[in-house]
Short mmCIF file of C-alpha atoms and ligand atoms in Angstrom, two decimals:
data_model
loop_
_atom_site.label_atom_id
_atom_site.label_comp_id
_atom_site.label_asym_id
_atom_site.label_seq_id
_atom_site.Cartn_x
_atom_site.Cartn_y
_atom_site.Cartn_z
CA MET A 2 -20.02 7.30 -16.61
CA TYR A 3 -20.52 4.77 -13.82
CA LYS A 4 -23.91 4.42 -12.15
CA ASN A 5 -23.04 2.27 -9.16
CA LEU A 6 -20.50 -0.09 -7.68
CA LYS A 7 -21.89 -3.11 -9.55
CA ASP A 8 -21.60 -1.23 -12.80
CA ILE A 9 -17.95 -0.39 -12.10
CA LEU A 10 -17.14 -3.91 -11.09
CA LYS A 11 -18.50 -5.32 -14.32
CA GLN A 12 -15.01 -4.54 -15.60
CA GLN A 13 -12.86 -7.63 -15.89
CA PHE A 14 -9.72 -6.02 -14.54
CA VAL A 15 -9.93 -3.89 -11.41
CA ILE A 16 -6.86 -1.96 -10.28
CA VAL A 17 -6.65 -0.62 -6.74
CA LEU A 18 -3.92 1.94 -6.10
CA GLY A 19 -3.06 4.00 -3.04
CA LEU A 20 -2.84 7.67 -4.01
CA GLN A 21 -0.92 9.07 -1.06
CA TRP A 22 1.99 7.81 1.08
CA GLY A 23 0.48 4.41 1.80
CA ASP A 24 -1.90 3.44 4.62
CA GLU A 25 -4.89 4.78 2.72
CA GLY A 26 -6.97 1.79 3.78
CA LYS A 27 -6.39 -0.37 0.72
CA GLY A 28 -6.78 -3.59 2.73
CA LYS A 29 -10.35 -2.82 3.67
CA ILE A 30 -11.28 -1.66 0.16
CA VAL A 31 -9.69 -4.70 -1.51
CA ASP A 32 -11.48 -7.01 0.93
CA LEU A 33 -14.75 -5.30 0.04
CA LEU A 34 -14.19 -5.44 -3.73
CA SER A 35 -12.97 -9.03 -3.59
CA ALA A 36 -16.60 -10.06 -3.31
CA TYR A 37 -16.93 -9.15 -7.01
CA VAL A 38 -13.82 -10.80 -8.54
CA ASP A 39 -12.13 -14.22 -8.91
CA VAL A 40 -8.45 -13.46 -8.38
CA VAL A 41 -6.59 -10.88 -6.29
CA ALA A 42 -2.96 -10.22 -7.21
CA ARG A 43 -0.23 -8.19 -5.54
CA PHE A 44 2.24 -6.73 -8.04
CA GLN A 45 4.95 -5.01 -6.00
CA GLY A 46 6.45 -4.48 -2.58
CA GLY A 47 6.81 -6.99 0.18
CA ALA A 48 6.33 -7.17 3.91
CA ASN A 49 6.81 -3.40 4.17
CA ALA A 50 3.08 -3.28 3.44
CA GLY A 51 0.53 -3.59 6.20
CA HIS A 52 -3.03 -4.13 5.09
CA THR A 53 -5.61 -4.30 7.85
CA ILE A 54 -9.04 -5.92 7.63
CA LYS A 55 -11.54 -5.92 10.48
CA ILE A 56 -14.18 -8.64 10.47
CA GLY A 57 -16.35 -8.65 13.59
CA ASN A 58 -13.95 -8.58 16.53
CA ASP A 59 -11.07 -9.95 14.52
CA ILE A 60 -8.36 -7.68 13.21
CA ILE A 61 -6.33 -9.27 10.44
CA LYS A 62 -3.04 -7.66 9.43
CA LEU A 63 -1.60 -8.80 6.13
CA HIS A 64 1.85 -7.96 4.84
CA LEU A 65 2.45 -10.31 1.91
CA ILE A 66 -0.68 -12.26 1.13
CA PRO A 67 -3.28 -10.34 -0.92
CA SER A 68 -6.25 -8.95 0.98
CA GLY A 69 -8.61 -11.15 -1.06
CA ILE A 70 -7.66 -14.14 1.10
CA MET A 71 -10.54 -13.49 3.52
CA ARG A 72 -13.10 -14.35 0.81
CA PRO A 73 -13.38 -18.12 0.31
CA ASN A 74 -13.57 -18.26 -3.48
CA ILE A 75 -10.69 -15.98 -4.32
CA THR A 76 -7.35 -17.15 -5.68
CA CYS A 77 -4.45 -15.03 -4.44
CA VAL A 78 -1.38 -14.26 -6.52
CA LEU A 79 1.94 -12.93 -5.27
CA GLY A 80 3.29 -11.49 -8.51
CA ASN A 81 6.78 -11.32 -10.00
CA GLY A 82 7.11 -7.67 -8.97
CA MET A 83 7.10 -8.64 -5.31
CA VAL A 84 10.00 -9.26 -2.93
CA ILE A 85 9.23 -12.06 -0.52
CA ASN A 86 10.70 -13.03 2.82
CA PRO A 87 9.75 -16.71 3.38
CA PRO A 88 9.52 -16.71 7.22
CA LYS A 89 7.15 -13.72 6.99
CA PHE A 90 5.04 -15.67 4.52
CA PHE A 91 4.83 -18.68 6.84
CA THR A 92 4.01 -16.54 9.89
CA GLU A 93 1.18 -14.98 7.93
CA MET A 94 -0.11 -18.37 6.78
CA LYS A 95 -0.09 -19.60 10.36
CA MET A 96 -1.99 -16.54 11.57
CA LEU A 97 -4.55 -17.00 8.78
CA LYS A 98 -5.28 -20.63 9.69
CA LYS A 99 -7.65 -19.39 12.38
CA TYR A 100 -9.79 -17.55 9.83
CA VAL A 101 -9.32 -19.24 6.48
CA LYS A 102 -10.12 -22.88 5.74
CA ASN A 103 -8.34 -23.30 2.46
CA LEU A 104 -4.75 -22.08 2.30
CA SER A 105 -3.67 -24.64 -0.25
CA PRO A 106 -1.37 -24.02 -3.23
CA GLU A 107 -4.47 -24.06 -5.47
CA ARG A 108 -5.50 -20.82 -3.81
CA ILE A 109 -2.16 -19.11 -3.22
CA LEU A 110 0.26 -18.77 -6.11
CA ILE A 111 3.73 -17.26 -5.80
CA SER A 112 5.56 -16.14 -8.93
CA HIS A 113 8.75 -18.02 -9.74
CA ALA A 114 10.21 -14.65 -10.75
CA ALA A 115 9.48 -12.83 -7.49
CA HIS A 116 12.66 -12.04 -5.59
CA LEU A 117 13.60 -13.55 -2.26
CA ILE A 118 14.42 -11.54 0.80
CA THR A 119 16.95 -13.21 3.08
CA PRO A 120 18.71 -11.93 6.23
CA ALA A 121 21.25 -10.38 3.80
CA GLU A 122 18.83 -7.75 2.44
CA ILE A 123 17.50 -6.99 5.91
CA ALA A 124 21.02 -6.47 7.30
CA LEU A 125 21.90 -4.23 4.35
CA ASP A 126 18.69 -2.21 4.74
CA ASN A 127 19.50 -1.51 8.39
CA ALA A 128 23.21 -0.86 7.74
CA LYS A 129 22.37 1.64 4.99
CA GLU A 130 19.87 3.47 7.15
CA THR A 131 22.39 3.77 9.99
CA ALA A 132 25.04 5.01 7.55
CA ARG A 133 22.69 7.70 6.19
CA GLY A 134 22.51 9.26 9.66
CA LYS A 135 20.35 12.37 9.49
CA LYS A 136 19.37 11.59 5.90
CA LYS A 137 17.62 8.38 6.92
CA ILE A 138 14.72 7.32 4.69
CA GLY A 139 12.93 5.78 7.64
CA THR A 140 12.44 2.46 5.89
CA THR A 141 10.42 -0.34 7.42
CA GLY A 142 13.63 -2.37 7.83
CA GLN A 143 12.21 -5.26 5.79
CA GLY A 144 15.07 -5.41 3.28
CA ILE A 145 12.97 -3.94 0.47
CA GLY A 146 15.50 -1.48 -0.99
CA PRO A 147 18.44 -3.93 -1.15
CA ALA A 148 16.20 -6.64 -2.67
CA TYR A 149 15.24 -4.36 -5.57
CA VAL A 150 18.85 -3.16 -5.91
CA GLU A 151 19.98 -6.77 -6.29
CA LYS A 152 17.19 -7.44 -8.77
CA SER A 153 18.37 -4.57 -11.01
CA ASN A 154 21.99 -5.52 -10.35
CA ARG A 155 21.23 -9.11 -11.44
CA THR A 156 22.61 -10.52 -8.21
CA GLY A 157 19.27 -11.26 -6.57
CA LEU A 158 17.80 -14.64 -5.72
CA ARG A 159 14.51 -15.50 -7.38
CA MET A 160 11.77 -17.68 -5.99
CA GLU A 161 12.43 -20.31 -8.66
CA ILE A 162 15.62 -21.44 -6.86
CA MET A 163 13.33 -22.89 -4.20
CA PHE A 164 12.13 -25.65 -6.54
CA ASP A 165 15.28 -27.57 -5.61
CA HIS A 166 16.04 -27.31 -1.90
CA ASP A 167 19.70 -28.36 -2.18
CA GLN A 168 20.30 -25.78 -4.86
CA ALA A 169 18.49 -23.18 -2.73
CA ALA A 170 20.77 -23.94 0.24
CA ASP A 171 23.91 -23.59 -1.91
CA LEU A 172 22.81 -20.34 -3.53
CA VAL A 173 21.69 -18.81 -0.25
CA ALA A 174 25.04 -19.73 1.34
CA GLU A 175 26.87 -18.05 -1.55
CA HIS A 176 24.61 -15.01 -1.32
CA ILE A 177 25.17 -14.60 2.41
CA GLN A 178 28.92 -14.98 2.00
CA ALA A 179 28.99 -12.28 -0.66
CA THR A 180 26.90 -9.98 1.56
CA ASN A 181 29.16 -10.62 4.55
CA LYS A 182 32.05 -9.16 2.56
CA ILE A 183 30.06 -5.96 2.01
CA LEU A 184 28.84 -5.82 5.59
CA LYS A 185 32.43 -6.05 6.82
CA ALA A 186 34.21 -3.88 4.25
CA VAL A 187 31.66 -1.11 3.86
CA TYR A 188 29.88 -1.02 7.19
CA GLY A 189 32.34 -2.71 9.58
CA LEU A 190 29.65 -5.15 10.68
CA SER A 191 29.97 -8.74 11.84
CA PRO A 192 29.01 -11.53 9.43
CA LEU A 193 25.64 -13.24 9.17
CA PRO A 194 25.58 -16.98 9.87
CA VAL A 195 26.07 -18.77 6.55
CA LYS A 196 25.36 -22.44 7.29
CA GLU A 197 22.43 -21.78 9.57
CA THR A 198 20.73 -19.47 7.06
CA ALA A 199 21.33 -21.92 4.22
CA LYS A 200 19.72 -24.66 6.29
CA GLN A 201 16.73 -22.49 7.09
CA PHE A 202 16.21 -21.75 3.40
CA LYS A 203 16.46 -25.43 2.59
CA ASN A 204 13.48 -25.99 4.87
CA TYR A 205 11.59 -23.02 3.51
CA ALA A 206 12.15 -24.37 0.02
CA LYS A 207 10.56 -27.71 0.93
CA ASN A 208 7.45 -25.89 2.16
CA LEU A 209 7.27 -23.24 -0.54
CA LYS A 210 7.80 -25.39 -3.60
CA LEU A 211 4.17 -26.23 -4.25
CA TYR A 212 3.12 -22.60 -4.16
CA ILE A 213 5.55 -21.48 -6.87
CA LYS A 214 4.04 -21.07 -10.35
CA ASN A 215 4.43 -19.03 -13.49
CA THR A 216 1.81 -16.54 -12.34
CA SER A 217 2.04 -14.51 -15.54
CA ASP A 218 0.85 -17.56 -17.51
CA TYR A 219 -1.79 -18.20 -14.87
CA LEU A 220 -3.18 -14.66 -15.03
CA LEU A 221 -3.18 -14.63 -18.82
CA ASP A 222 -5.27 -17.82 -18.76
CA VAL A 223 -7.64 -16.42 -16.16
CA LEU A 224 -8.20 -13.30 -18.25
CA LYS A 225 -8.66 -15.35 -21.42
CA ASP A 226 -11.30 -17.38 -19.60
CA GLY A 227 -13.21 -14.19 -18.87
CA ARG A 228 -12.64 -14.43 -15.14
CA LYS A 229 -12.10 -11.26 -13.11
CA VAL A 230 -8.85 -10.06 -11.60
CA LEU A 231 -8.16 -7.35 -9.03
CA ALA A 232 -4.64 -5.91 -8.83
CA GLU A 233 -3.88 -4.82 -5.27
CA GLY A 234 -1.35 -2.03 -4.86
CA ALA A 235 0.81 -1.60 -1.80
CA GLN A 236 2.22 1.65 -0.43
CA GLY A 237 1.08 4.68 -2.43
CA ALA A 238 1.71 6.77 -5.55
CA LEU A 239 3.80 9.34 -3.67
CA LEU A 240 6.14 6.55 -2.53
CA ASP A 241 6.75 5.37 -6.13
CA VAL A 242 10.47 5.09 -6.89
CA ASP A 243 10.10 7.12 -10.13
CA HIS A 244 7.15 9.40 -9.49
CA GLY A 245 7.20 9.88 -5.72
CA THR A 246 9.12 12.14 -3.35
CA TYR A 247 12.49 10.59 -4.27
CA PRO A 248 14.65 9.60 -2.42
CA TYR A 249 12.03 9.42 0.31
CA VAL A 250 10.19 6.61 -1.40
CA THR A 251 9.99 2.85 -1.45
CA SER A 252 11.98 0.96 -4.09
CA SER A 253 9.20 -0.27 -6.35
CA ASN A 254 6.72 1.17 -8.85
CA THR A 255 3.58 1.56 -6.82
CA THR A 256 1.87 3.32 -9.72
CA ILE A 257 0.00 2.12 -12.79
CA GLY A 258 2.97 0.85 -14.81
CA GLY A 259 4.01 -1.39 -11.94
CA VAL A 260 0.76 -3.33 -12.31
CA PHE A 261 1.73 -4.70 -15.72
CA THR A 262 5.44 -5.30 -15.20
CA GLY A 263 4.70 -6.69 -11.75
CA LEU A 264 2.18 -9.24 -13.02
CA GLY A 265 3.41 -9.97 -16.54
CA ILE A 266 0.16 -9.10 -18.31
CA PRO A 267 -0.76 -6.34 -20.78
CA PRO A 268 -3.13 -3.44 -20.05
CA GLN A 269 -6.72 -4.63 -20.32
CA LYS A 270 -9.54 -3.11 -22.34
CA ASN A 271 -12.21 -3.78 -19.76
CA SER A 272 -10.46 -2.23 -16.85
CA VAL A 273 -11.17 0.27 -14.08
CA THR A 274 -8.66 1.99 -11.81
CA ILE A 275 -9.85 2.77 -8.30
CA GLY A 276 -7.75 5.21 -6.30
CA VAL A 277 -7.83 4.82 -2.53
CA VAL A 278 -7.45 8.09 -0.67
CA LYS A 279 -7.55 8.78 3.04
CA SER A 280 -9.79 11.76 3.85
CA PHE A 281 -6.68 13.41 5.34
CA CYS A 282 -2.98 12.69 4.80
CA THR A 283 -0.52 10.56 6.73
CA ARG A 284 3.09 9.67 6.20
CA VAL A 285 5.47 7.43 8.11
CA GLY A 286 9.22 7.62 7.67
CA ALA A 287 11.09 10.71 6.46
CA GLY A 288 10.31 13.00 3.51
CA PRO A 289 8.34 16.09 2.56
CA PHE A 290 4.75 16.56 3.66
CA PRO A 291 3.47 20.07 2.85
CA THR A 292 0.16 19.81 4.71
CA LYS A 293 1.57 18.20 7.86
CA ILE A 294 0.17 19.43 11.16
CA THR A 295 1.79 19.15 14.58
CA GLY A 296 0.95 19.67 18.23
CA GLU A 297 -2.38 19.08 19.85
CA LEU A 298 -4.37 18.96 16.62
CA ALA A 299 -2.06 16.29 15.21
CA GLU A 300 -2.34 14.25 18.39
CA LYS A 301 -6.12 14.38 18.20
CA LEU A 302 -6.21 13.24 14.60
CA ARG A 303 -3.57 10.52 15.08
CA GLY A 304 -5.18 9.15 18.24
CA SER A 305 -3.43 7.62 21.21
CA GLY A 306 -3.04 4.19 19.66
CA LYS A 307 -5.84 2.74 21.78
CA ASN A 308 -8.02 2.27 18.72
CA GLN A 309 -6.65 -0.27 16.30
CA ASP A 310 -7.16 2.14 13.42
CA ASP A 311 -5.35 5.08 15.07
CA GLU A 312 -2.49 6.37 12.94
CA TYR A 313 0.38 4.08 13.90
CA GLY A 314 2.34 1.94 11.42
CA THR A 315 0.88 -1.54 10.85
CA THR A 316 4.31 -3.01 10.12
CA THR A 317 6.51 -0.95 12.44
CA GLY A 318 4.18 0.53 15.09
CA ARG A 319 5.71 3.99 14.46
CA PRO A 320 3.39 7.00 14.98
CA ARG A 321 2.45 8.44 11.61
CA ASP A 322 2.73 12.12 10.76
CA VAL A 323 -0.72 13.48 9.99
CA GLY A 324 -2.02 16.46 8.03
CA TYR A 325 -4.71 17.82 5.78
CA LEU A 326 -5.77 16.50 2.41
CA ASP A 327 -3.56 17.84 -0.41
CA LEU A 328 -5.63 18.16 -3.58
CA VAL A 329 -2.69 19.49 -5.62
CA LEU A 330 -0.83 16.21 -5.15
CA LEU A 331 -4.01 14.20 -5.47
CA LYS A 332 -4.88 15.74 -8.85
CA ARG A 333 -1.37 15.01 -10.13
CA VAL A 334 -1.46 11.33 -9.19
CA ILE A 335 -5.01 10.86 -10.47
CA GLU A 336 -3.85 12.10 -13.88
CA GLN A 337 -0.59 10.17 -13.88
CA ASN A 338 -2.34 6.93 -13.06
CA GLY A 339 -5.52 7.34 -15.08
CA VAL A 340 -7.62 6.89 -11.97
CA ASP A 341 -11.32 6.51 -12.85
CA VAL A 342 -13.01 6.60 -9.47
CA LEU A 343 -12.11 7.11 -5.81
CA ALA A 344 -12.62 5.23 -2.59
CA VAL A 345 -12.16 7.66 0.29
CA THR A 346 -11.48 6.24 3.73
CA LYS A 347 -11.61 7.23 7.39
CA PHE A 348 -14.25 9.95 7.09
CA ASP A 349 -15.12 9.08 10.69
CA PHE A 350 -11.69 10.36 11.83
CA LEU A 351 -12.62 13.88 10.77
CA THR A 352 -14.95 14.25 13.77
CA ARG A 353 -11.79 14.29 15.89
CA LEU A 354 -11.30 17.89 14.74
CA LYS A 355 -13.48 21.00 15.12
CA GLU A 356 -12.71 22.24 11.66
CA ILE A 357 -10.94 20.80 8.67
CA LYS A 358 -8.87 22.43 5.96
CA ILE A 359 -8.26 21.20 2.43
CA CYS A 360 -5.21 22.28 0.45
CA THR A 361 -6.20 23.38 -3.05
CA ASP A 362 -2.98 25.20 -4.08
CA HIS A 363 0.71 25.34 -3.30
CA ARG A 364 2.55 28.66 -2.97
CA PHE A 365 6.28 29.07 -3.66
CA ASN A 366 8.20 32.33 -3.05
CA PHE A 367 4.87 34.15 -2.71
CA LEU A 368 3.84 32.88 -6.13
CA GLN A 369 0.58 31.07 -6.24
CA ASP A 370 0.00 28.97 -9.26
CA GLU A 371 -2.64 26.35 -9.63
CA GLY A 372 -1.11 22.92 -9.30
CA LEU A 373 2.46 24.09 -8.64
CA ILE A 374 4.68 21.05 -8.01
CA PRO A 375 8.50 21.11 -8.06
CA PHE A 376 10.46 18.94 -10.51
CA ASN A 377 11.88 17.05 -7.62
CA MET A 378 9.07 16.33 -5.23
CA ALA A 379 11.60 16.01 -2.42
CA ASN A 380 11.56 19.83 -2.47
CA LEU A 381 7.85 19.94 -1.74
CA ASP A 382 8.55 21.14 1.78
CA GLU A 383 9.58 24.52 0.35
CA TYR A 384 6.01 24.95 -0.86
CA THR A 385 3.32 26.42 1.36
CA PRO A 386 -0.11 24.87 1.16
CA VAL A 387 -3.03 27.18 0.48
CA TYR A 388 -6.25 26.44 2.35
CA PRO A 389 -9.34 28.26 1.07
CA TYR A 390 -11.35 30.00 3.75
CA PRO A 391 -13.83 29.39 5.33
CA TYR A 392 -12.71 25.98 6.53
CA ILE A 393 -15.26 23.26 7.00
CA THR A 394 -16.71 23.21 10.51
CA ILE A 395 -17.37 19.74 11.81
CA ASP A 396 -20.20 18.82 14.09
CA GLN A 397 -18.18 16.72 16.52
CA ASN A 398 -21.31 15.26 18.07
CA THR A 399 -22.13 13.30 14.95
CA ASN A 400 -21.11 9.67 15.00
CA ILE A 401 -21.01 8.66 11.37
CA ASN A 402 -20.01 4.99 11.82
CA GLY A 403 -23.58 3.98 11.10
CA LEU A 404 -23.98 6.06 7.96
CA ARG A 405 -24.75 4.03 4.83
CA LYS A 406 -26.36 6.54 2.46
CA PHE A 407 -24.86 9.76 1.19
CA SER A 408 -28.25 11.43 1.41
CA ASP A 409 -28.27 10.83 5.19
CA ALA A 410 -24.83 12.41 5.70
CA PRO A 411 -24.42 15.55 7.83
CA THR A 412 -23.89 18.80 5.92
CA TRP A 413 -20.17 19.04 6.72
CA LEU A 414 -19.52 15.60 5.28
CA LYS A 415 -21.49 16.32 2.11
CA LYS A 416 -19.53 19.56 1.69
CA TYR A 417 -16.19 17.81 2.17
CA TRP A 418 -17.10 14.94 -0.16
CA GLU A 419 -18.39 17.25 -2.89
CA LEU A 420 -15.38 19.54 -2.59
CA ILE A 421 -13.06 16.58 -3.31
CA GLU A 422 -15.16 15.37 -6.24
CA GLY A 423 -15.48 18.88 -7.65
CA GLN A 424 -11.77 19.66 -7.41
CA VAL A 425 -10.40 16.40 -8.80
CA GLY A 426 -13.24 15.70 -11.24
CA LYS A 427 -13.68 12.05 -10.27
CA PRO A 428 -16.57 10.45 -8.40
CA ILE A 429 -16.22 8.93 -4.94
CA ILE A 430 -17.81 5.50 -5.15
CA ILE A 431 -17.05 4.29 -1.65
CA GLY A 432 -16.74 6.37 1.48
CA SER A 433 -15.47 4.44 4.45
CA VAL A 434 -16.96 5.60 7.76
CA GLY A 435 -15.44 3.03 10.13
CA PRO A 436 -12.99 0.12 10.26
CA GLU A 437 -15.57 -2.66 9.93
CA ARG A 438 -16.18 -4.44 6.66
CA GLY A 439 -19.71 -3.06 6.35
CA GLN A 440 -19.10 0.50 7.54
CA ASN A 441 -19.30 2.25 4.17
CA ILE A 442 -21.30 4.65 2.11
CA LYS A 443 -21.53 3.02 -1.30
CA ILE A 444 -22.93 4.43 -4.50
P1 IMP B 9 10.78 0.65 2.60
O1 IMP B 9 9.68 0.38 1.64
O2 IMP B 9 10.77 -0.23 3.81
O3 IMP B 9 12.12 0.71 1.93
O4 IMP B 9 10.55 2.13 3.17
C1 IMP B 9 10.69 3.29 2.37
C2 IMP B 9 9.67 4.36 2.77
O5 IMP B 9 8.37 3.90 2.44
C3 IMP B 9 9.64 4.68 4.26
O6 IMP B 9 9.29 6.02 4.42
C4 IMP B 9 8.50 3.81 4.77
O7 IMP B 9 7.94 4.32 5.96
C5 IMP B 9 7.55 3.90 3.61
N1 IMP B 9 6.67 2.73 3.51
C6 IMP B 9 6.99 1.50 3.03
N2 IMP B 9 5.92 0.70 3.05
C7 IMP B 9 4.90 1.43 3.53
C8 IMP B 9 3.53 1.16 3.77
O8 IMP B 9 3.01 0.07 3.49
N3 IMP B 9 2.79 2.17 4.29
C9 IMP B 9 3.32 3.40 4.54
N4 IMP B 9 4.59 3.70 4.34
C10 IMP B 9 5.38 2.73 3.83
MG1 MG B 10 -0.41 0.13 5.75
#
């Protein structure tokens, strides 16, 4: 259906979704695709995300601001589906000053309907995790869960309160006081400072005000004008609050529906959905992971942390669990999200192993059934992955960082690539072979 990348990116609306447990390399892919669009918009999540872009010797880690910011002509939108912690936003803006000339409110738009994260949500996130004991979710501690709880509970604070800094201070004070009651009564914790926090938010409000817009209206206008928009997902499909490995998930809809509620626009006719997949699997935090590997092999694949792209959390620094690619789960999320094409990342990491397995089936109680997935994906750990034999042997002497054409790829890589395409029935349009902006095989 699609001949090449240009052909795909003729579409006016480009959706980029992570198809695993986050950290698929969306930052790099969005940065790459931003060269073809006018606006990049985040639709969910908050500073739990960590999107990394490497340009020359510079490594840029973004948590809130869309990964399109590194391209000069892109407007960035932080959509209504997001939950935003103002000091994190300002820290990110300050960090970006070194790389980006224009960080003005013309270029960065924050939805008035996005929810605010204050010290209250962060304290609740940590208190809840401690109270769960062994059943910890392993959250990033950024206050994400409580912020979405308050949104649904209609007790949250929205960005629009920041238009008036005195009002913001009053509402934040009230909010902290209410949370202090919970912290004391439910968790036996000491109160958060009320006045000090209110004062901080008063200052944030003064600095944020100009950035706050009705971003739904803005995006509708942009689309009407025929300009191009890229929707940037955070986390991944298996961390979706409805369709992921609940309760070991994040608290937002990371999947296709989240795009439209999180931006306030309807599905578009001229649209393409690009799924970002790591060539193996990783997961950070608790929850099932059928293809997880441990021991020496896992250490090799994860790396020591010396390389910036080794498998350690961008936001938390935690070592990630690593494992083989799970095509059963991948097929499910491709269907659920209507993914058209794939961008597969970190092919270069595969040379860390002598041979690589790919899971094509799950077995349960000795039953093997194509595509077997439990109702509740939290029970996935009771399923045994099936790896067809022979495994793919990797020539560890090949450095593929310099690879740009599929036809030049070593046999093992071609085999691996074609196995994925064959099994899931979708073409790979970008294969990332290194952390740098240009280190890709593109169709
Ligand atoms: P929360 O989003 O901080 O509430 O964390 C819930 C779960 O999602 C935990 O397992 C986190 O490790 C995971 N998580 C949240 N954000 C990311 C991300 O950007 N990449 C990978 N895992 C994430
Ligand atoms: Mg990440």
